[in-house]
Coordinates of C-alpha atoms and ligand atoms in Angstrom, one line a residue:
X1 CA -58.7 0.3 15.8
X2 CA -56.0 2.8 16.2
X3 CA -53.6 0.0 17.2
X4 CA -53.6 -1.3 13.6
X5 CA -52.1 1.9 12.4
X6 CA -49.7 2.0 15.3
X7 CA -48.6 -1.6 14.4
X8 CA -48.1 -0.6 10.7
X9 CA -46.0 2.3 11.5
X10 CA -43.9 0.3 13.9
X11 CA -43.5 -2.4 11.2
X12 CA -42.2 0.2 8.8
X13 CA -39.8 1.6 11.4
X14 CA -38.5 -1.9 12.1
X15 CA -38.0 -2.7 8.4
X16 CA -36.0 0.4 7.7
X17 CA -33.8 -0.3 10.7
X18 CA -33.1 -3.9 9.8
X19 CA -32.4 -2.9 6.3
X20 CA -29.8 -0.5 7.5
X21 CA -28.2 -3.3 9.5
X22 CA -28.1 -5.6 6.6
X23 CA -26.5 -3.2 4.2
X24 CA -24.1 -1.6 6.6
X25 CA -23.3 -4.2 9.2
X26 CA -19.9 -2.6 9.9
X27 CA -21.2 0.7 11.0
X28 CA -24.0 -1.1 12.9
X29 CA -21.4 -2.9 15.1
X30 CA -19.7 0.5 15.5
X31 CA -16.3 -0.7 14.6
X32 CA -14.0 0.5 11.9
X33 CA -12.4 -2.1 9.6
X34 CA -8.8 -2.7 10.7
X35 CA -5.7 -3.2 8.5
X36 CA -2.1 -3.9 9.3
X37 CA 0.3 -3.6 6.3
X38 CA 3.7 -5.3 6.9
X39 CA 6.8 -5.0 4.7
X40 CA 9.8 -7.3 5.0
X41 CA 12.3 -5.6 2.9
X42 CA 13.8 -7.6 0.0
X43 CA 11.6 -10.7 0.6
X44 CA 11.8 -12.5 -2.7
X45 CA 8.6 -14.1 -4.0
X46 CA 10.0 -17.7 -3.7
X47 CA 12.1 -17.4 -0.6
X48 CA 9.6 -19.4 1.5
X49 CA 9.8 -22.3 -0.9
X50 CA 13.2 -23.3 0.4
X51 CA 12.5 -22.9 4.1
X52 CA 11.9 -26.0 6.3
X53 CA 8.3 -26.2 7.5
X54 CA 9.2 -25.8 11.2
X55 CA 10.9 -22.5 10.3
X56 CA 7.9 -21.0 8.5
X57 CA 4.9 -22.2 10.6
X58 CA 3.7 -18.7 11.3
X59 CA 4.0 -17.6 7.7
X60 CA 2.1 -20.8 6.9
X61 CA -0.6 -19.9 9.4
X62 CA -1.4 -16.7 7.6
X63 CA -1.2 -18.4 4.2
X64 CA -3.7 -21.1 5.3
X65 CA -6.0 -18.6 6.9
X66 CA -5.8 -16.3 3.9
X67 CA -4.4 -15.7 0.5
X68 CA -1.0 -16.1 -1.1
X69 CA -0.2 -14.6 -4.5
X70 CA 2.4 -16.1 -6.8
X71 CA 4.3 -12.8 -6.7
X72 CA 3.9 -9.0 -6.9
X73 CA 4.6 -7.2 -10.1
X74 CA 6.6 -4.4 -8.6
X75 CA 7.7 -1.2 -10.3
X76 CA 10.9 0.0 -12.0
X77 CA 13.4 0.6 -10.5
X78 CA 13.1 -2.3 -8.1
X79 CA 14.6 -0.5 -5.1
X80 CA 13.3 0.3 -1.6
X81 CA 12.0 3.8 -1.6
X82 CA 10.2 4.0 -5.0
X83 CA 8.5 0.6 -4.3
X84 CA 7.5 1.3 -0.7
X85 CA 5.9 4.6 -1.9
X86 CA 4.1 2.8 -4.7
X87 CA 2.7 0.3 -2.3
X88 CA 1.1 3.0 -0.2
X89 CA 0.1 5.4 -3.0
X90 CA -0.8 3.1 -6.0
X91 CA 1.2 5.4 -8.2
X92 CA 4.2 4.8 -10.5
X93 CA 7.5 6.5 -9.4
X94 CA 7.2 9.1 -12.1
X95 CA 3.9 10.1 -10.6
X96 CA 4.7 9.9 -6.9
X97 CA 8.1 11.5 -7.2
X98 CA 10.3 9.3 -5.1
X99 CA 12.2 8.1 -8.2
X100 CA 15.2 6.5 -6.5
X101 CA 16.7 5.8 -3.1
X102 CA 18.9 8.8 -3.9
X103 CA 18.0 11.4 -6.4
X104 CA 18.6 15.0 -7.4
X105 CA 15.8 17.6 -7.6
X106 CA 16.7 20.4 -10.0
X107 CA 14.1 22.8 -8.7
X108 CA 15.2 22.4 -5.1
X109 CA 18.9 22.1 -6.3
X110 CA 19.2 19.5 -3.6
X111 CA 19.9 15.8 -3.4
X112 CA 17.7 13.4 -1.5
X113 CA 19.5 10.6 0.3
X114 CA 17.4 7.8 1.9
X115 CA 20.0 7.5 4.7
X116 CA 19.4 11.1 5.7
X117 CA 17.2 11.0 8.8
X118 CA 15.9 14.5 8.4
X119 CA 14.8 14.1 4.8
X120 CA 12.7 11.0 5.8
X121 CA 10.4 13.4 7.7
X122 CA 10.5 16.3 5.2
X123 CA 7.3 16.7 3.2
X124 CA 8.8 18.3 0.1
X125 CA 10.2 15.0 -1.2
X126 CA 6.9 13.1 -0.9
X127 CA 4.2 15.7 -1.3
X128 CA 4.2 16.0 -5.1
X129 CA 0.5 15.1 -5.7
X130 CA 0.6 11.5 -4.2
X131 CA -1.6 10.6 -1.3
X132 CA -0.3 7.7 0.9
X133 CA -2.9 5.5 2.5
X134 CA -2.1 6.7 6.0
X135 CA -3.2 10.2 4.8
X136 CA -6.3 8.9 2.9
X137 CA -7.3 6.9 6.1
X138 CA -6.9 9.8 8.5
X139 CA -8.5 12.3 6.2
X140 CA -11.6 10.1 5.9
X141 CA -12.4 11.0 9.6
X142 CA -15.0 9.2 11.7
X143 CA -12.3 8.3 14.2
X144 CA -10.0 6.8 11.7
X145 CA -6.3 7.0 12.8
X146 CA -3.1 5.8 11.2
X147 CA 0.1 4.6 12.8
X148 CA 3.4 4.1 11.0
X149 CA 6.4 2.2 12.3
X150 CA 9.5 3.1 10.3
X151 CA 7.9 2.7 6.8
X152 CA 10.4 3.9 4.1
X153 CA 8.9 7.0 2.4
X154 CA 6.1 6.8 4.9
X155 CA 6.8 9.2 7.8
X156 CA 6.3 12.7 6.4
X157 CA 3.2 14.9 6.5
X158 CA 1.6 14.8 3.0
X159 CA -1.3 17.2 2.2
X160 CA -0.6 18.6 5.7
X161 CA -1.4 15.2 7.2
X162 CA 1.3 13.4 9.1
X163 CA 0.8 9.9 10.5
X164 CA -1.2 10.1 13.7
X165 CA 1.2 7.8 15.4
X166 CA 4.9 7.2 14.8
X167 CA 8.1 6.6 16.8
X168 CA 9.6 10.1 17.1
X169 CA 13.0 10.3 15.4
X170 CA 12.9 6.7 14.2
X171 CA 13.2 6.4 10.4
X172 CA 13.5 3.2 8.4
X173 CA 17.1 2.3 9.1
X174 CA 17.1 2.7 12.9
X175 CA 18.4 -0.7 14.1
X176 CA 18.3 0.3 17.7
X177 CA 14.5 -0.4 17.7
X178 CA 14.2 -4.2 18.0
X179 CA 11.6 -6.1 15.9
X180 CA 9.6 -7.1 19.0
X181 CA 9.6 -3.5 20.1
X182 CA 8.1 -2.4 16.8
X183 CA 5.3 -5.0 17.3
X184 CA 4.6 -3.6 20.8
X185 CA 4.1 -0.1 19.3
X186 CA 1.7 -1.4 16.7
X187 CA -0.3 -3.5 19.3
X188 CA -0.4 -0.6 21.7
X189 CA -1.7 1.8 19.1
X190 CA -4.4 -0.7 17.8
X191 CA -5.6 -1.5 21.3
X192 CA -5.6 2.0 22.7
X193 CA -8.9 2.3 24.7
X194 CA -9.5 5.9 23.7
X195 CA -8.0 6.6 20.4
X196 CA -7.1 3.3 18.6
X197 CA -5.6 3.3 15.2
X198 CA -7.5 1.3 12.5
X199 CA -4.5 1.4 10.0
X200 CA -1.0 0.3 10.9
X201 CA 2.2 0.2 8.7
X202 CA 5.0 -1.9 10.0
X203 CA 8.5 -2.2 8.5
X204 CA 11.3 -4.7 8.9
X205 CA 14.6 -4.2 7.1
X206 CA 15.2 -7.9 6.8
X207 CA 15.8 -10.1 4.8
X208 CA 17.3 -7.3 2.6
X209 CA 20.0 -6.4 5.2
X210 CA 21.3 -10.0 5.1
X211 CA 20.6 -10.6 1.5
X212 CA 23.0 -7.9 0.3
X213 CA 26.2 -9.1 2.0
X214 CA 25.5 -12.9 1.8
X215 CA 23.4 -13.3 -1.3
X216 CA 19.8 -14.5 -1.8
X217 CA 20.8 -18.2 -1.9
X218 CA 22.8 -18.1 1.4
X219 CA 22.2 -20.0 4.7
X220 CA 22.2 -16.6 6.4
X221 CA 19.1 -15.5 4.5
X222 CA 17.4 -18.7 5.5
X223 CA 18.2 -18.1 9.1
X224 CA 17.0 -14.5 9.1
X225 CA 13.7 -15.7 7.6
X226 CA 13.4 -18.2 10.4
X227 CA 13.8 -15.2 12.8
X228 CA 11.1 -13.3 10.9
X229 CA 8.9 -16.3 11.4
X230 CA 9.4 -16.0 15.1
X231 CA 8.6 -12.3 14.9
X232 CA 5.3 -13.2 13.2
X233 CA 4.6 -15.7 15.9
X234 CA 5.0 -13.0 18.5
X235 CA 2.7 -10.7 16.6
X236 CA 0.1 -13.4 16.3
X237 CA 0.2 -14.1 20.0
X238 CA -0.1 -10.5 21.0
X239 CA -3.0 -9.9 18.6
X240 CA -4.7 -12.9 20.1
X241 CA -4.3 -11.7 23.6
X242 CA -5.9 -8.4 22.7
X243 CA -8.7 -10.2 20.9
X244 CA -7.7 -8.6 17.6
X245 CA -6.5 -11.6 15.6
X246 CA -9.9 -12.4 14.2
X247 CA -10.8 -8.8 13.4
X248 CA -7.7 -7.5 11.8
X249 CA -6.8 -7.7 8.1
X250 CA -3.1 -8.3 7.6
X251 CA -1.1 -7.9 4.4
X252 CA 2.5 -9.1 4.5
X253 CA 4.6 -8.1 1.4
X254 CA 7.8 -6.5 0.3
X255 CA 9.3 -3.9 -2.0
X256 CA 11.5 -6.2 -4.2
X257 CA 13.4 -9.4 -4.4
X258 CA 17.2 -10.1 -4.8
X259 CA 19.6 -11.6 -7.4
X260 CA 23.2 -12.9 -7.0
X261 CA 25.9 -10.6 -8.4
X262 CA 29.0 -12.5 -9.5
X263 CA 32.2 -10.5 -8.7
X264 CA 33.4 -10.3 -12.3
X265 CA 30.2 -8.8 -13.7
X266 CA 30.9 -5.1 -13.4
X267 CA 30.6 -2.1 -15.8
X268 CA 33.2 0.6 -15.1
X269 CA 32.3 4.0 -16.4
X270 CA 35.9 5.1 -16.1
X271 CA 36.7 2.8 -19.0
X272 CA 35.1 5.0 -21.6
X273 CA 34.0 8.3 -20.0
X274 CA 36.1 11.2 -18.8
X275 CA 34.7 12.3 -15.4
X276 CA 34.5 15.9 -16.4
X277 CA 31.9 15.0 -19.1
X278 CA 29.1 14.1 -16.8
X279 CA 27.7 14.0 -13.2
X280 CA 26.0 11.1 -11.5
X281 CA 23.0 12.4 -9.6
X282 CA 22.2 10.7 -6.4
X283 CA 25.7 9.5 -5.7
X284 CA 27.9 6.8 -7.3
X285 CA 26.4 4.5 -4.5
X286 CA 23.5 3.8 -6.8
X287 CA 25.2 0.8 -8.5
X288 CA 22.2 -0.5 -10.4
X289 CA 20.1 2.1 -11.8
X290 CA 22.3 5.0 -12.5
X291 CA 21.1 8.5 -13.4
X292 CA 23.6 10.4 -15.6
X293 CA 23.5 14.1 -16.1
X294 CA 25.9 15.0 -19.0
X295 CA 27.7 18.3 -18.8
X296 CA 26.6 20.8 -21.5
X297 CA 28.4 20.1 -24.8
X298 CA 29.2 16.5 -24.0
X299 CA 25.7 15.0 -24.3
X300 CA 26.3 13.1 -27.6
X301 CA 29.8 11.9 -26.5
X302 CA 28.5 10.6 -23.2
X303 CA 25.5 8.9 -24.9
X304 CA 27.5 7.2 -27.7
X305 CA 30.3 6.1 -25.4
X306 CA 27.8 4.5 -23.0
X307 CA 26.2 2.7 -26.0
X308 CA 29.5 0.9 -26.5
X309 CA 29.1 -1.3 -23.4
X310 CA 27.6 -4.7 -24.3
X311 CA 25.9 -5.4 -20.9
X312 CA 24.4 -2.0 -20.3
X313 CA 21.0 -0.7 -21.3
X314 CA 21.2 3.0 -22.0
X315 CA 17.9 4.9 -22.0
X316 CA 17.6 8.5 -23.0
X317 CA 14.8 10.2 -21.2
X318 CA 12.5 10.8 -24.2
X319 CA 12.8 7.2 -25.3
X320 CA 9.5 5.2 -25.6
X321 CA 11.0 2.2 -23.7
X322 CA 11.4 4.4 -20.6
X323 CA 7.8 5.8 -21.0
X324 CA 6.6 2.2 -21.1
X325 CA 8.3 1.7 -17.8
X326 CA 6.4 4.7 -16.4
X327 CA 9.8 6.3 -15.7
X328 CA 9.9 9.5 -17.7
X329 CA 7.5 12.2 -16.6
X330 CA 9.3 13.7 -13.6
X331 CA 12.0 16.4 -13.2
X332 CA 13.9 14.2 -10.8
X333 CA 14.5 11.7 -13.6
X334 CA 17.8 12.7 -15.4
X335 CA 18.5 12.8 -19.2
X336 CA 20.2 9.4 -19.3
X337 CA 19.3 6.3 -17.3
X338 CA 21.5 3.2 -17.2
X339 CA 20.3 -0.3 -16.3
X340 CA 22.9 -3.1 -16.3
X341 CA 22.2 -6.6 -17.6
X342 CA 21.0 -9.1 -14.9
X343 CA 23.7 -9.8 -12.4
X344 CA 25.8 -6.8 -13.5
X345 CA 26.5 -3.6 -11.5
X346 CA 27.7 -0.2 -12.6
X347 CA 30.4 1.8 -11.0
X348 CA 33.6 3.8 -11.2
X349 CA 37.2 2.9 -10.2
X350 CA 36.3 4.2 -6.7
X351 CA 32.9 2.7 -6.1
X352 CA 33.9 -0.7 -7.5
X353 CA 37.1 -0.9 -5.4
X354 CA 36.1 -2.7 -2.3
X355 CA 32.6 -3.4 -3.5
X356 CA 31.7 -6.7 -1.8
X357 CA 27.9 -6.9 -2.2
X358 CA 26.6 -10.3 -3.3
X359 CA 22.9 -9.8 -3.5
X360 CA 21.6 -7.0 -5.7
X361 CA 18.3 -5.6 -7.0
X362 CA 17.0 -2.6 -9.0
X363 CA 16.6 -4.3 -12.5
X364 CA 13.4 -4.0 -14.4
X365 CA 11.1 -6.6 -12.7
X366 CA 9.4 -7.4 -16.0
X367 CA 12.7 -8.7 -17.3
X368 CA 14.2 -10.1 -14.1
X369 CA 11.8 -12.4 -12.3
X370 CA 14.0 -12.5 -9.1
X371 CA 13.1 -8.8 -8.5
X372 CA 9.5 -9.8 -7.5
X373 CA 8.5 -9.7 -3.9
X374 CA 6.1 -12.1 -2.1
X375 CA 2.5 -11.5 -0.9
X376 CA 0.4 -13.0 1.9
X377 CA -2.9 -11.6 3.3
X378 CA -5.4 -12.8 5.8
X379 CA -8.3 -11.5 7.9
X380 CA -12.1 -11.0 7.6
X381 CA -11.9 -9.3 4.2
X382 CA -9.8 -12.0 2.5
X383 CA -10.7 -15.5 1.2
X384 CA -9.3 -18.4 3.1
X385 CA -6.8 -20.9 1.7
X386 CA -6.8 -19.1 -1.7
X387 CA -3.8 -19.2 -4.1
X388 CA -3.7 -16.3 -6.5
X389 CA -1.6 -15.7 -9.6
X390 CA 0.7 -12.6 -9.8
X391 CA -0.8 -9.4 -8.6
X392 CA 0.2 -5.8 -9.4
X393 CA 1.8 -3.5 -6.8
X394 CA -0.2 -0.5 -8.0
X395 CA -3.4 -2.3 -7.1
X396 CA -2.6 -2.6 -3.4
X397 CA -3.6 1.0 -2.6
X398 CA -7.1 0.7 -4.0
X399 CA -7.4 -2.7 -2.3
X400 CA -6.4 -1.3 1.1
X401 CA -8.8 1.7 0.6
X402 CA -11.6 -0.7 -0.2
X403 CA -10.9 -2.8 2.9
X404 CA -10.8 0.4 5.0
X405 CA -14.1 1.6 3.5
X406 CA -12.6 4.8 2.2
X407 CA -12.4 6.6 -1.1
X408 CA -9.0 6.2 -2.8
X409 CA -7.2 9.2 -4.2
X410 CA -6.4 9.1 -8.0
X411 CA -3.9 6.2 -8.6
X412 CA -2.6 3.8 -11.3
X413 CA -4.2 0.7 -9.8
X414 CA -7.6 -0.9 -10.1
X415 CA -9.7 -2.7 -7.5
X416 CA -11.2 -4.8 -10.2
X417 CA -7.8 -6.5 -11.0
X418 CA -7.3 -7.6 -7.4
X419 CA -10.8 -8.0 -5.8
X420 CA -10.7 -11.8 -6.5
X421 CA -8.7 -12.0 -3.3
X422 CA -11.6 -10.8 -1.3
X423 CA -14.5 -12.7 0.3
X424 CA -17.0 -10.1 -0.9
X425 CA -15.8 -8.7 -4.1
X426 CA -17.1 -5.1 -4.3
X427 CA -19.9 -4.2 -6.5
X428 CA -18.9 -1.1 -8.3
X429 CA -19.9 2.2 -6.7
X430 CA -22.8 2.7 -9.1
X431 CA -24.1 -0.8 -8.5
X432 CA -23.8 -0.2 -4.8
X433 CA -26.0 3.0 -4.9
X434 CA -28.4 1.3 -7.3
X435 CA -28.9 -1.7 -5.0
X436 CA -29.4 0.5 -2.0
X437 CA -31.9 2.5 -4.0
X438 CA -33.8 -0.6 -5.1
X439 CA -33.9 -2.0 -1.6
X440 CA -35.2 1.3 -0.4
X441 CA -38.0 1.3 -3.0
X442 CA -39.0 -2.3 -2.2
X443 CA -39.1 -1.6 1.5
X444 CA -41.1 1.6 1.1
X445 CA -43.5 -0.3 -1.2
X446 CA -43.9 -3.1 1.4
X447 CA -44.4 -0.6 4.1
X448 CA -47.0 1.3 2.1
X449 CA -48.7 -1.9 1.1
X450 CA -48.9 -2.9 4.8
X451 CA -50.4 0.4 5.8
X452 CA -52.8 0.1 2.9
X453 CA -53.7 -3.4 4.0
X454 CA -54.5 -2.3 7.5
X455 CA -56.3 0.7 6.1
X456 CA -58.6 -1.5 3.9
X457 CA -59.4 -3.9 6.8
X458 CA -60.3 -0.9 8.8
X459 CA -62.4 0.5 6.0
X460 CA -64.5 -2.6 5.8
X461 CA -65.6 -2.1 9.3
X462 CA -65.9 1.7 9.7
X463 CA -67.4 4.7 8.0
X464 CA -65.2 6.6 5.6
X465 CA -65.2 9.9 7.4
X466 CA -64.3 8.5 10.8
X467 CA -61.6 6.4 9.4
X468 CA -59.8 9.4 7.7
X469 CA -60.0 11.3 10.9
X470 CA -58.4 8.4 12.9
X471 CA -55.7 8.0 10.4
X472 CA -54.5 11.6 10.4
X473 CA -54.4 11.9 14.2
X474 CA -52.7 8.5 14.9
X475 CA -50.3 9.1 12.2
X476 CA -48.9 12.3 13.6
X477 CA -48.6 10.9 17.1
X478 CA -46.8 7.7 16.1
X479 CA -44.3 9.4 13.9
X480 CA -43.4 12.1 16.4
X481 CA -40.2 10.4 17.5
X482 CA -39.2 9.3 14.0
X483 CA -37.1 11.4 11.7
X484 CA -37.0 10.0 8.2
X485 CA -34.4 12.6 7.2
X486 CA -31.9 11.1 9.7
X487 CA -32.3 7.7 8.2
X488 CA -31.9 8.9 4.7
X489 CA -28.7 10.8 5.7
X490 CA -27.3 7.6 7.1
X491 CA -27.9 5.8 3.9
X492 CA -26.4 8.5 1.8
X493 CA -23.2 8.9 3.7
X494 CA -23.0 5.1 3.9
X495 CA -23.0 4.7 0.2
X496 CA -20.3 7.4 -0.2
X497 CA -18.1 5.9 2.4
X498 CA -18.2 2.3 1.2
X499 CA -16.0 2.9 -1.9
Ligands
LIG501 C1 23.1 24.5 -6.5 O1 23.7 24.3 -5.2 C2 25.1 24.3 -5.3 C3 25.7 24.1 -3.9 O2 25.1 22.9 -3.4 C4 25.6 25.7 -5.8 O3 27.0 25.6 -6.0 C5 25.0 25.9 -7.2 O4 25.3 27.2 -7.6 C6 23.4 25.8 -7.1 N1 22.9 26.0 -8.4 C7 21.9 26.8 -8.6 C8 21.4 26.8 -10.0 O5 21.4 27.5 -7.8
LIG502 C1 16.4 5.7 16.6 O1 15.2 5.9 17.3 C2 15.3 6.4 18.6 C3 13.9 6.3 19.2 O2 13.0 7.2 18.6 C4 15.9 7.8 18.6 O3 16.0 8.3 19.9 C5 17.3 7.7 17.9 O4 17.8 9.0 17.8 C6 17.2 7.0 16.6 N1 18.5 6.8 16.1 C7 18.9 7.1 14.8 C8 20.3 6.8 14.5 O5 18.1 7.7 14.1
LIG503 C1 32.6 -14.7 -14.5 O1 33.2 -15.8 -13.9 C2 32.5 -17.0 -14.2 C3 33.2 -18.2 -13.5 O2 33.8 -17.7 -12.3 C4 32.5 -17.3 -15.7 O3 31.7 -18.4 -15.9 C5 31.8 -16.1 -16.4 O4 31.9 -16.2 -17.8 C6 32.5 -14.8 -16.0 N1 31.8 -13.7 -16.6 C7 32.5 -12.6 -17.1 C8 31.6 -11.5 -17.7 O5 33.7 -12.5 -17.0
LIG504 C1 32.6 3.4 -29.3 O1 32.2 2.8 -30.5 C2 32.5 3.6 -31.6 C3 32.0 2.9 -32.9 O2 30.7 2.4 -32.7 C4 33.9 4.0 -31.7 O3 34.1 4.9 -32.7 C5 34.4 4.6 -30.4 O4 35.8 4.7 -30.4 C6 34.0 3.7 -29.2 N1 34.4 4.4 -28.0 C7 35.0 3.8 -27.0 C8 35.3 4.7 -25.9 O5 35.3 2.6 -27.0
LIG505 C1 40.6 4.0 -13.4 O1 41.5 2.8 -13.4 C2 42.2 2.6 -14.6 C3 43.0 1.3 -14.4 O2 43.6 1.3 -13.2 C4 43.2 3.8 -14.8 O3 43.9 3.6 -16.0 C5 42.3 5.0 -14.9 O4 43.2 6.2 -15.1 C6 41.5 5.2 -13.7 N1 40.6 6.4 -14.0 C7 40.2 7.2 -13.0 C8 39.3 8.4 -13.4 O5 40.5 7.1 -11.9
LIG506 C1 -1.2 7.4 -13.0 O1 -2.1 8.1 -12.2 C2 -1.9 9.5 -12.2 C3 -2.8 10.1 -11.2 O2 -4.1 9.8 -11.5 C4 -2.1 10.0 -13.6 O3 -1.8 11.4 -13.7 C5 -1.2 9.2 -14.6 O4 -1.5 9.6 -15.9 C6 -1.4 7.8 -14.4 N1 -0.4 7.0 -15.3 C7 -0.8 6.1 -16.1 C8 0.3 5.4 -16.9 O5 -2.0 5.8 -16.2

């Protein structure tokens, strides 16, 4: 009769095990979720619409296999460094601190320039409370590793955690590292037999580099997009050969779009301001979003003279309009901010002389649609063949953390806004714990009922005293290899990790 009890205990054991597999299939297969985030700088939301099918077949592959959003609502100012840091932190620039490509920090009494290689690796510019996804991923442990190829504002150690893999000395503007070489780094890191990364960030400076001198509507931009299409084809092939293509989640997006600037649309500060009244922080190379620091005693004069320009928006730092743009609460934002009307640029005699740029960006994306970047995503986490409306850039960080199965740091985004892109929209954390708890109760109940069932069959045939004796001895023997505490621990840590 003892075999009935043995069977019942085995049944309970099996049930608990299979439940664990159902609820946490990822950990059961012993593989971490994989994510590759790609940025193609300055890739406007509608660029692909005017590309011939044969020149975008690889983009089309990822669209057909996954999701395309209408555009990304990026953040003000629509320039490279603030937006790249928003993508990976989910924070507005006033909160992550990288407020421009070039800016002045009054506490450091020092200017950040995005073309300065050393500053790209210096923590102090990025480590102001933000937590980029490469840090969140690595800090979550369990073998998670992050690799970064040349991501703008993505190379420094933040919270004492640098990217686990990067190309030494190579920052975002290093043109000597060919696109295919960058892919090779990423593939090698993902397929490392001993310490593979599960998160990769990959940056290409095109089509921005071509969009500036030739303009967004040019043939040159079309050609460089055809080249990026080939690059994607190479990536796809290499992922396939490493048997990664089916397993990896890929997000392809950008920081901003691009607008044509007609030569005659300029705002020259020398027309109304004496240069001794003010300083431009950053440098006068920021032609779109200009940060003005008036010299003491000239504040009103500078402000009122700037107000005379008809194609210039002049924000003073305490203005509600700037707060609404989430561009106020940071010491690196100066007392006066200038934003030109669409198509216009701001300069001085010197910076405007010889200014030949055709494509420009930096305007408020909420006002100038051309500032929006594109978004494509595919992989096991994403729906297939799904067309979404506009999505928010600040929601990408919680989305990535969810895909990676890690807990996001505080941010300005929301998974709820964006989870319609996913195959399995996440139940909220509470619902997750609740469902696990309910499943546990049901299974324990079934198991107890089975034991009770066997027990009662037994009881019909045997005397009460003998049966109790049998139960207690068999019970302790069968359970000797079984540690319920361990199982419970697994469930607990699982529900914490899944967020
Ligand atoms: C800031 O640095 C400059 C030199 O770069 C120096 O002339 C100036 O005195 C410094 N200001 C303060 C407040 O330390
Ligand atoms: C570009 O990257 C290579 C490889 O890491 C490095 O040796 C080189 O110094 C970098 N060049 C520049 C201009 O940063
Ligand atoms: C710039 O030039 C174009 C034609 O070349 C003209 O239509 C437009 O009005 C000009 N804009 C300004 C501000 O001068
Ligand atoms: C700016 O406009 C005010 C009147 O609104 C005028 O008094 C002043 O002279 C103008 N300044 C310049 C530099 O045009
Ligand atoms: C800027 O150019 C104008 C026109 O050539 C000239 O009158 C003015 O003095 C110049 N200002 C400065 C600060 O160079
Ligand atoms: C953005 O997130 C940060 C960090 O949680 C928070 O301090 C800030 O208030 C948020 N901003 C907005 C507009 O919600």
